[in-house]
PDB file of C-alpha atoms and ligand atoms in Angstrom:
ATOM      1  CA  MET A   1      -6.087  33.262   6.788  1.00  0.00           C
ATOM      2  CA  SER A   2      -2.418  32.330   7.230  1.00  0.00           C
ATOM      3  CA  ALA A   3      -0.656  32.595  10.616  1.00  0.00           C
ATOM      4  CA  PRO A   4       1.079  35.933  11.181  1.00  0.00           C
ATOM      5  CA  ASP A   5       4.830  35.951  10.640  1.00  0.00           C
ATOM      6  CA  LEU A   6       5.980  36.727  14.189  1.00  0.00           C
ATOM      7  CA  THR A   7       9.361  38.034  13.067  1.00  0.00           C
ATOM      8  CA  ALA A   8       7.654  40.484  10.669  1.00  0.00           C
ATOM      9  CA  VAL A   9       5.184  41.561  13.375  1.00  0.00           C
ATOM     10  CA  HIS A  10       7.968  42.188  15.914  1.00  0.00           C
ATOM     11  CA  SER A  11      10.144  43.890  13.317  1.00  0.00           C
ATOM     12  CA  GLY A  12       7.254  46.281  12.547  1.00  0.00           C
ATOM     13  CA  LEU A  13       6.767  46.982  16.266  1.00  0.00           C
ATOM     14  CA  MET A  14      10.479  47.712  16.801  1.00  0.00           C
ATOM     15  CA  ASP A  15      10.509  50.007  13.755  1.00  0.00           C
ATOM     16  CA  ARG A  16       7.567  51.947  15.201  1.00  0.00           C
ATOM     17  CA  VAL A  17       9.231  52.185  18.637  1.00  0.00           C
ATOM     18  CA  TYR A  18      12.522  53.424  17.171  1.00  0.00           C
ATOM     19  CA  LYS A  19      11.467  55.403  14.072  1.00  0.00           C
ATOM     20  CA  ARG A  20      11.902  58.712  15.912  1.00  0.00           C
ATOM     21  CA  GLN A  21      13.749  57.495  19.020  1.00  0.00           C
ATOM     22  CA  ARG A  22      16.763  56.386  16.992  1.00  0.00           C
ATOM     23  CA  HIS A  23      17.720  60.023  16.430  1.00  0.00           C
ATOM     24  CA  VAL A  24      18.120  60.689  20.165  1.00  0.00           C
ATOM     25  CA  TYR A  25      18.843  57.109  21.247  1.00  0.00           C
ATOM     26  CA  ASP A  26      22.588  57.277  21.918  1.00  0.00           C
ATOM     27  CA  LEU A  27      22.312  60.610  23.712  1.00  0.00           C
ATOM     28  CA  THR A  28      19.479  59.584  26.028  1.00  0.00           C
ATOM     29  CA  ARG A  29      20.323  55.912  26.693  1.00  0.00           C
ATOM     30  CA  LYS A  30      23.774  56.626  28.030  1.00  0.00           C
ATOM     31  CA  TYR A  31      22.086  57.706  31.269  1.00  0.00           C
ATOM     32  CA  TYR A  32      20.144  54.519  31.872  1.00  0.00           C
ATOM     33  CA  LEU A  33      21.521  51.574  29.883  1.00  0.00           C
ATOM     34  CA  LEU A  34      24.155  51.053  32.557  1.00  0.00           C
ATOM     35  CA  GLY A  35      26.948  48.489  32.469  1.00  0.00           C
ATOM     36  CA  ARG A  36      27.415  48.529  28.686  1.00  0.00           C
ATOM     37  CA  ASP A  37      30.897  50.068  28.759  1.00  0.00           C
ATOM     38  CA  ARG A  38      32.081  47.581  31.365  1.00  0.00           C
ATOM     39  CA  MET A  39      30.749  44.696  29.293  1.00  0.00           C
ATOM     40  CA  VAL A  40      32.491  45.996  26.149  1.00  0.00           C
ATOM     41  CA  SER A  41      35.788  46.450  28.026  1.00  0.00           C
ATOM     42  CA  GLU A  42      35.609  42.841  29.259  1.00  0.00           C
ATOM     43  CA  LEU A  43      35.175  41.343  25.762  1.00  0.00           C
ATOM     44  CA  ASP A  44      38.939  41.095  25.297  1.00  0.00           C
ATOM     45  CA  PRO A  45      38.763  39.245  21.941  1.00  0.00           C
ATOM     46  CA  PRO A  46      41.933  37.712  20.454  1.00  0.00           C
ATOM     47  CA  ALA A  47      43.797  39.740  17.827  1.00  0.00           C
ATOM     48  CA  GLY A  48      42.475  38.820  14.386  1.00  0.00           C
ATOM     49  CA  GLY A  49      39.256  37.557  15.969  1.00  0.00           C
ATOM     50  CA  ALA A  50      35.555  38.143  15.297  1.00  0.00           C
ATOM     51  CA  VAL A  51      32.824  39.495  17.583  1.00  0.00           C
ATOM     52  CA  LEU A  52      29.035  39.395  17.085  1.00  0.00           C
ATOM     53  CA  GLU A  53      26.363  41.536  18.791  1.00  0.00           C
ATOM     54  CA  LEU A  54      22.730  40.370  18.788  1.00  0.00           C
ATOM     55  CA  GLY A  55      20.280  43.313  18.836  1.00  0.00           C
ATOM     56  CA  CYS A  56      22.969  45.864  17.955  1.00  0.00           C
ATOM     57  CA  GLY A  57      20.604  48.850  17.629  1.00  0.00           C
ATOM     58  CA  THR A  58      22.403  52.041  16.598  1.00  0.00           C
ATOM     59  CA  GLY A  59      25.792  50.302  16.557  1.00  0.00           C
ATOM     60  CA  ARG A  60      26.949  52.262  19.587  1.00  0.00           C
ATOM     61  CA  ASN A  61      28.550  49.240  21.306  1.00  0.00           C
ATOM     62  CA  LEU A  62      30.096  47.912  18.106  1.00  0.00           C
ATOM     63  CA  ILE A  63      31.789  51.255  17.428  1.00  0.00           C
ATOM     64  CA  LEU A  64      33.048  51.486  21.009  1.00  0.00           C
ATOM     65  CA  ALA A  65      34.380  47.927  20.845  1.00  0.00           C
ATOM     66  CA  ALA A  66      35.955  48.391  17.392  1.00  0.00           C
ATOM     67  CA  ARG A  67      37.880  51.425  18.672  1.00  0.00           C
ATOM     68  CA  ARG A  68      39.012  49.540  21.752  1.00  0.00           C
ATOM     69  CA  PHE A  69      40.046  46.338  19.956  1.00  0.00           C
ATOM     70  CA  PRO A  70      41.601  47.503  16.662  1.00  0.00           C
ATOM     71  CA  ASP A  71      42.625  44.119  15.177  1.00  0.00           C
ATOM     72  CA  VAL A  72      39.172  42.568  15.363  1.00  0.00           C
ATOM     73  CA  GLN A  73      36.220  42.282  12.942  1.00  0.00           C
ATOM     74  CA  PHE A  74      32.775  43.122  14.314  1.00  0.00           C
ATOM     75  CA  TYR A  75      29.327  41.966  13.239  1.00  0.00           C
ATOM     76  CA  GLY A  76      25.892  43.022  14.410  1.00  0.00           C
ATOM     77  CA  LEU A  77      22.325  42.006  13.697  1.00  0.00           C
ATOM     78  CA  ASP A  78      19.062  43.704  14.557  1.00  0.00           C
ATOM     79  CA  ILE A  79      15.418  43.136  13.662  1.00  0.00           C
ATOM     80  CA  SER A  80      14.740  46.868  13.109  1.00  0.00           C
ATOM     81  CA  ALA A  81      15.560  48.395   9.727  1.00  0.00           C
ATOM     82  CA  GLU A  82      15.179  51.836  11.352  1.00  0.00           C
ATOM     83  CA  MET A  83      17.873  51.121  13.956  1.00  0.00           C
ATOM     84  CA  LEU A  84      20.141  49.633  11.308  1.00  0.00           C
ATOM     85  CA  ALA A  85      19.832  52.786   9.178  1.00  0.00           C
ATOM     86  CA  THR A  86      21.262  54.781  12.092  1.00  0.00           C
ATOM     87  CA  ALA A  87      23.890  52.084  12.755  1.00  0.00           C
ATOM     88  CA  ARG A  88      25.125  52.205   9.151  1.00  0.00           C
ATOM     89  CA  GLN A  89      25.343  56.010   9.222  1.00  0.00           C
ATOM     90  CA  SER A  90      27.236  56.028  12.530  1.00  0.00           C
ATOM     91  CA  ILE A  91      29.629  53.263  11.464  1.00  0.00           C
ATOM     92  CA  ALA A  92      30.423  55.110   8.212  1.00  0.00           C
ATOM     93  CA  ARG A  93      30.863  58.407  10.103  1.00  0.00           C
ATOM     94  CA  ALA A  94      33.308  56.660  12.455  1.00  0.00           C
ATOM     95  CA  GLY A  95      35.260  55.370   9.434  1.00  0.00           C
ATOM     96  CA  LEU A  96      34.661  51.783  10.543  1.00  0.00           C
ATOM     97  CA  SER A  97      32.646  50.380   7.620  1.00  0.00           C
ATOM     98  CA  GLY A  98      35.572  48.090   6.759  1.00  0.00           C
ATOM     99  CA  ARG A  99      35.554  46.499  10.231  1.00  0.00           C
ATOM    100  CA  ILE A 100      31.877  46.486  11.248  1.00  0.00           C
ATOM    101  CA  THR A 101      29.187  44.681   9.247  1.00  0.00           C
ATOM    102  CA  VAL A 102      25.525  44.840  10.239  1.00  0.00           C
ATOM    103  CA  ALA A 103      22.498  42.959   8.908  1.00  0.00           C
ATOM    104  CA  GLN A 104      18.771  42.633   9.547  1.00  0.00           C
ATOM    105  CA  ALA A 105      17.755  39.413  11.295  1.00  0.00           C
ATOM    106  CA  ASP A 106      15.795  38.020  14.216  1.00  0.00           C
ATOM    107  CA  ALA A 107      18.104  37.182  17.139  1.00  0.00           C
ATOM    108  CA  THR A 108      15.944  34.167  18.013  1.00  0.00           C
ATOM    109  CA  ALA A 109      16.548  32.456  14.650  1.00  0.00           C
ATOM    110  CA  PHE A 110      19.364  33.609  12.389  1.00  0.00           C
ATOM    111  CA  ASP A 111      21.802  32.056   9.952  1.00  0.00           C
ATOM    112  CA  ALA A 112      25.189  33.670  10.617  1.00  0.00           C
ATOM    113  CA  GLN A 113      26.742  31.856   7.679  1.00  0.00           C
ATOM    114  CA  ALA A 114      24.217  33.414   5.254  1.00  0.00           C
ATOM    115  CA  LEU A 115      24.391  36.866   6.898  1.00  0.00           C
ATOM    116  CA  PHE A 116      28.121  37.199   7.564  1.00  0.00           C
ATOM    117  CA  ASP A 117      29.761  34.285   5.770  1.00  0.00           C
ATOM    118  CA  ARG A 118      30.907  32.764   9.079  1.00  0.00           C
ATOM    119  CA  ARG A 119      29.319  30.375  11.543  1.00  0.00           C
ATOM    120  CA  GLN A 120      31.321  31.052  14.716  1.00  0.00           C
ATOM    121  CA  PHE A 121      32.638  34.110  16.553  1.00  0.00           C
ATOM    122  CA  ASP A 122      35.294  34.489  19.262  1.00  0.00           C
ATOM    123  CA  ARG A 123      32.877  36.560  21.349  1.00  0.00           C
ATOM    124  CA  VAL A 124      29.127  37.097  21.219  1.00  0.00           C
ATOM    125  CA  PHE A 125      27.362  39.776  23.250  1.00  0.00           C
ATOM    126  CA  ILE A 126      23.806  40.977  23.883  1.00  0.00           C
ATOM    127  CA  SER A 127      23.201  44.384  25.427  1.00  0.00           C
ATOM    128  CA  TYR A 128      19.724  45.417  26.633  1.00  0.00           C
ATOM    129  CA  ALA A 129      18.032  43.414  23.885  1.00  0.00           C
ATOM    130  CA  LEU A 130      16.823  40.262  25.688  1.00  0.00           C
ATOM    131  CA  SER A 131      14.357  42.432  27.617  1.00  0.00           C
ATOM    132  CA  MET A 132      12.738  43.349  24.264  1.00  0.00           C
ATOM    133  CA  ILE A 133      12.841  39.985  22.488  1.00  0.00           C
ATOM    134  CA  PRO A 134       9.802  37.691  22.617  1.00  0.00           C
ATOM    135  CA  GLY A 135      11.194  34.141  22.959  1.00  0.00           C
ATOM    136  CA  TRP A 136      14.437  35.623  24.318  1.00  0.00           C
ATOM    137  CA  GLN A 137      15.491  32.190  25.619  1.00  0.00           C
ATOM    138  CA  ARG A 138      16.147  31.133  22.016  1.00  0.00           C
ATOM    139  CA  SER A 139      18.534  34.088  21.628  1.00  0.00           C
ATOM    140  CA  VAL A 140      20.507  32.924  24.674  1.00  0.00           C
ATOM    141  CA  SER A 141      20.908  29.460  23.126  1.00  0.00           C
ATOM    142  CA  ALA A 142      21.743  30.958  19.711  1.00  0.00           C
ATOM    143  CA  ALA A 143      24.410  33.214  21.259  1.00  0.00           C
ATOM    144  CA  ILE A 144      26.059  30.279  23.022  1.00  0.00           C
ATOM    145  CA  ALA A 145      25.896  28.147  19.866  1.00  0.00           C
ATOM    146  CA  ALA A 146      27.546  30.917  17.794  1.00  0.00           C
ATOM    147  CA  ALA A 147      30.377  31.530  20.278  1.00  0.00           C
ATOM    148  CA  ALA A 148      33.668  29.674  20.110  1.00  0.00           C
ATOM    149  CA  GLY A 149      34.668  31.694  23.201  1.00  0.00           C
ATOM    150  CA  SER A 150      32.774  33.715  25.787  1.00  0.00           C
ATOM    151  CA  VAL A 151      29.257  35.196  25.669  1.00  0.00           C
ATOM    152  CA  HIS A 152      28.581  38.507  27.447  1.00  0.00           C
ATOM    153  CA  ILE A 153      25.105  39.682  28.394  1.00  0.00           C
ATOM    154  CA  VAL A 154      24.035  42.910  30.080  1.00  0.00           C
ATOM    155  CA  ASP A 155      20.419  43.859  30.724  1.00  0.00           C
ATOM    156  CA  PHE A 156      18.017  45.222  33.295  1.00  0.00           C
ATOM    157  CA  GLY A 157      18.076  43.273  36.565  1.00  0.00           C
ATOM    158  CA  GLN A 158      15.180  42.991  38.992  1.00  0.00           C
ATOM    159  CA  GLN A 159      16.203  46.130  40.980  1.00  0.00           C
ATOM    160  CA  GLU A 160      16.353  43.745  43.936  1.00  0.00           C
ATOM    161  CA  ARG A 161      18.163  46.135  46.279  1.00  0.00           C
ATOM    162  CA  LEU A 162      16.422  49.344  45.196  1.00  0.00           C
ATOM    163  CA  PRO A 163      13.304  50.866  46.801  1.00  0.00           C
ATOM    164  CA  GLY A 164       9.921  49.495  45.674  1.00  0.00           C
ATOM    165  CA  TRP A 165       8.745  52.903  44.460  1.00  0.00           C
ATOM    166  CA  PHE A 166      11.781  53.178  42.166  1.00  0.00           C
ATOM    167  CA  ARG A 167      11.170  49.691  40.763  1.00  0.00           C
ATOM    168  CA  SER A 168       7.492  50.509  40.032  1.00  0.00           C
ATOM    169  CA  LEU A 169       8.345  53.798  38.333  1.00  0.00           C
ATOM    170  CA  LEU A 170      11.072  52.204  36.228  1.00  0.00           C
ATOM    171  CA  ARG A 171       8.899  49.227  35.215  1.00  0.00           C
ATOM    172  CA  GLY A 172       6.020  51.496  34.181  1.00  0.00           C
ATOM    173  CA  TRP A 173       8.292  53.650  32.101  1.00  0.00           C
ATOM    174  CA  LEU A 174      10.089  50.693  30.449  1.00  0.00           C
ATOM    175  CA  ALA A 175       6.750  49.083  29.551  1.00  0.00           C
ATOM    176  CA  ARG A 176       6.003  52.112  27.360  1.00  0.00           C
ATOM    177  CA  PHE A 177       8.962  51.025  25.202  1.00  0.00           C
ATOM    178  CA  HIS A 178       7.963  47.314  25.258  1.00  0.00           C
ATOM    179  CA  VAL A 179      10.837  46.490  27.616  1.00  0.00           C
ATOM    180  CA  SER A 180      10.332  43.707  30.202  1.00  0.00           C
ATOM    181  CA  PRO A 181      13.210  42.910  32.587  1.00  0.00           C
ATOM    182  CA  ARG A 182      13.494  39.083  32.666  1.00  0.00           C
ATOM    183  CA  PRO A 183      13.303  37.609  36.194  1.00  0.00           C
ATOM    184  CA  GLY A 184      14.583  34.195  35.003  1.00  0.00           C
ATOM    185  CA  LEU A 185      17.479  35.601  32.986  1.00  0.00           C
ATOM    186  CA  VAL A 186      20.361  34.192  35.039  1.00  0.00           C
ATOM    187  CA  GLN A 187      18.759  30.749  35.528  1.00  0.00           C
ATOM    188  CA  GLU A 188      18.048  30.486  31.797  1.00  0.00           C
ATOM    189  CA  ILE A 189      21.639  31.385  30.919  1.00  0.00           C
ATOM    190  CA  GLN A 190      22.973  28.939  33.530  1.00  0.00           C
ATOM    191  CA  ALA A 191      20.866  26.095  32.102  1.00  0.00           C
ATOM    192  CA  ALA A 192      21.895  26.841  28.505  1.00  0.00           C
ATOM    193  CA  ALA A 193      25.554  27.188  29.524  1.00  0.00           C
ATOM    194  CA  ALA A 194      25.561  23.941  31.509  1.00  0.00           C
ATOM    195  CA  ALA A 195      24.110  22.077  28.516  1.00  0.00           C
ATOM    196  CA  GLY A 196      27.156  23.220  26.514  1.00  0.00           C
ATOM    197  CA  GLY A 197      29.647  22.447  29.331  1.00  0.00           C
ATOM    198  CA  ARG A 198      30.249  26.143  30.035  1.00  0.00           C
ATOM    199  CA  THR A 199      30.460  28.155  33.247  1.00  0.00           C
ATOM    200  CA  VAL A 200      28.665  31.362  34.248  1.00  0.00           C
ATOM    201  CA  ASP A 201      29.758  34.436  36.156  1.00  0.00           C
ATOM    202  CA  PHE A 202      27.012  36.776  37.375  1.00  0.00           C
ATOM    203  CA  VAL A 203      27.405  40.336  38.699  1.00  0.00           C
ATOM    204  CA  SER A 204      24.507  42.469  39.923  1.00  0.00           C
ATOM    205  CA  LEU A 205      25.305  46.151  39.246  1.00  0.00           C
ATOM    206  CA  TYR A 206      23.946  49.257  40.972  1.00  0.00           C
ATOM    207  CA  ARG A 207      21.821  47.388  43.532  1.00  0.00           C
ATOM    208  CA  GLY A 208      20.245  45.155  40.902  1.00  0.00           C
ATOM    209  CA  TYR A 209      19.493  47.911  38.384  1.00  0.00           C
ATOM    210  CA  ALA A 210      21.495  45.937  35.802  1.00  0.00           C
ATOM    211  CA  TRP A 211      22.788  42.387  35.552  1.00  0.00           C
ATOM    212  CA  LEU A 212      26.015  41.407  33.817  1.00  0.00           C
ATOM    213  CA  VAL A 213      26.398  37.739  32.939  1.00  0.00           C
ATOM    214  CA  THR A 214      29.439  36.117  31.324  1.00  0.00           C
ATOM    215  CA  VAL A 215      29.445  32.589  29.912  1.00  0.00           C
ATOM    216  CA  ALA A 216      32.905  31.077  29.500  1.00  0.00           C
ATOM    217  CA  THR A 217      34.223  27.919  27.883  1.00  0.00           C
ATOM    218  CA  PRO A 218      35.944  25.412  30.223  1.00  0.00           C
ATOM    219  CA  THR A 219      39.396  26.713  29.218  1.00  0.00           C
ATOM    220  CA  GLU A 220      38.458  30.360  29.828  1.00  0.00           C
ATOM    221  CA  ARG A 221      36.676  30.298  33.221  1.00  0.00           C
ATOM    222  CA  PRO A 222      35.443  33.845  33.999  1.00  0.00           C
TER     223      PRO A 222
HETATM  224  C1  SAM B 301      17.255  48.702  23.884  1.00  0.00           C
HETATM  225  S1  SAM B 301      17.882  48.427  22.271  1.00  0.00           S
HETATM  226  C2  SAM B 301      19.608  48.013  22.631  1.00  0.00           C
HETATM  227  C3  SAM B 301      20.506  48.341  21.476  1.00  0.00           C
HETATM  228  C4  SAM B 301      21.998  48.112  21.746  1.00  0.00           C
HETATM  229  N1  SAM B 301      22.271  46.720  21.982  1.00  0.00           N
HETATM  230  C5  SAM B 301      22.485  48.948  22.890  1.00  0.00           C
HETATM  231  O1  SAM B 301      22.957  48.413  23.904  1.00  0.00           O
HETATM  232  O2  SAM B 301      22.445  50.195  22.756  1.00  0.00           O
HETATM  233  C6  SAM B 301      17.207  46.851  21.844  1.00  0.00           C
HETATM  234  C7  SAM B 301      17.464  46.465  20.404  1.00  0.00           C
HETATM  235  O3  SAM B 301      17.053  45.107  20.223  1.00  0.00           O
HETATM  236  C8  SAM B 301      16.453  45.001  18.940  1.00  0.00           C
HETATM  237  N2  SAM B 301      15.608  43.811  18.915  1.00  0.00           N
HETATM  238  C9  SAM B 301      14.430  43.608  19.546  1.00  0.00           C
HETATM  239  N3  SAM B 301      13.954  42.380  19.261  1.00  0.00           N
HETATM  240  C10 SAM B 301      14.870  41.785  18.429  1.00  0.00           C
HETATM  241  C11 SAM B 301      14.957  40.522  17.806  1.00  0.00           C
HETATM  242  N4  SAM B 301      14.010  39.593  17.953  1.00  0.00           N
HETATM  243  N5  SAM B 301      16.039  40.270  17.036  1.00  0.00           N
HETATM  244  C12 SAM B 301      17.007  41.193  16.862  1.00  0.00           C
HETATM  245  N6  SAM B 301      16.978  42.417  17.423  1.00  0.00           N
HETATM  246  C13 SAM B 301      15.923  42.704  18.206  1.00  0.00           C
HETATM  247  C14 SAM B 301      15.693  46.315  18.796  1.00  0.00           C
HETATM  248  O4  SAM B 301      15.372  46.580  17.439  1.00  0.00           O
HETATM  249  C15 SAM B 301      16.686  47.294  19.392  1.00  0.00           C
HETATM  250  O5  SAM B 301      17.565  47.798  18.416  1.00  0.00           O
END
């Protein structure tokens, strides 16, 4: 028997998780995927530039960013065909199909040139996806490799300054959706950034509920 294709297995899992959820995703997640709007507002891409999101889901962040930064082209990839179906509908409804392109791919191993006909982006961001990606460390390296400028990451923190009972409740609930907050997230990003001569800025939001990490090139310095 041949080895299972891990990308296909994970893609199938994500499709099952989101098959129904995608219809209520944007409405419900706005109450608990905190820090996304701040991250989008800090992207500040150059006019005429290009921005890539890994794990773009319903396209909610891409649409927000495209409205905020009108002279920029946006690209998103996601492993779930179900999520991308919603993303394509929402992007078309927003009249942004000419400025946002999405494609199906695994954020741990993708070929941006084949998907989007470009290798590098002025900004790359990842919003609440690393906590769902097996081998998420490879996505951190891939994001840094694809970015000519800064990389922006927001995800669940360790709830380090919240009560223990809240942390337990949240963790139990997130596990039902195959979400695992990554304790080594900041250290992993720091190591990958240092290898590429980049610097890292880390902000813990809402008592550690969410973490916001920005990787800058030497000329940018967050
Ligand atoms: C919690 S959702 C976040 C969606 C969006 N970034 C947001 O902030 O609303 C996580 C997304 O990551 C995607 N995902 C999970 N594993 C992935 C992988 N290996 N490669 C690409 N996308 C992945 C899921 O399909 C899902 O759309």
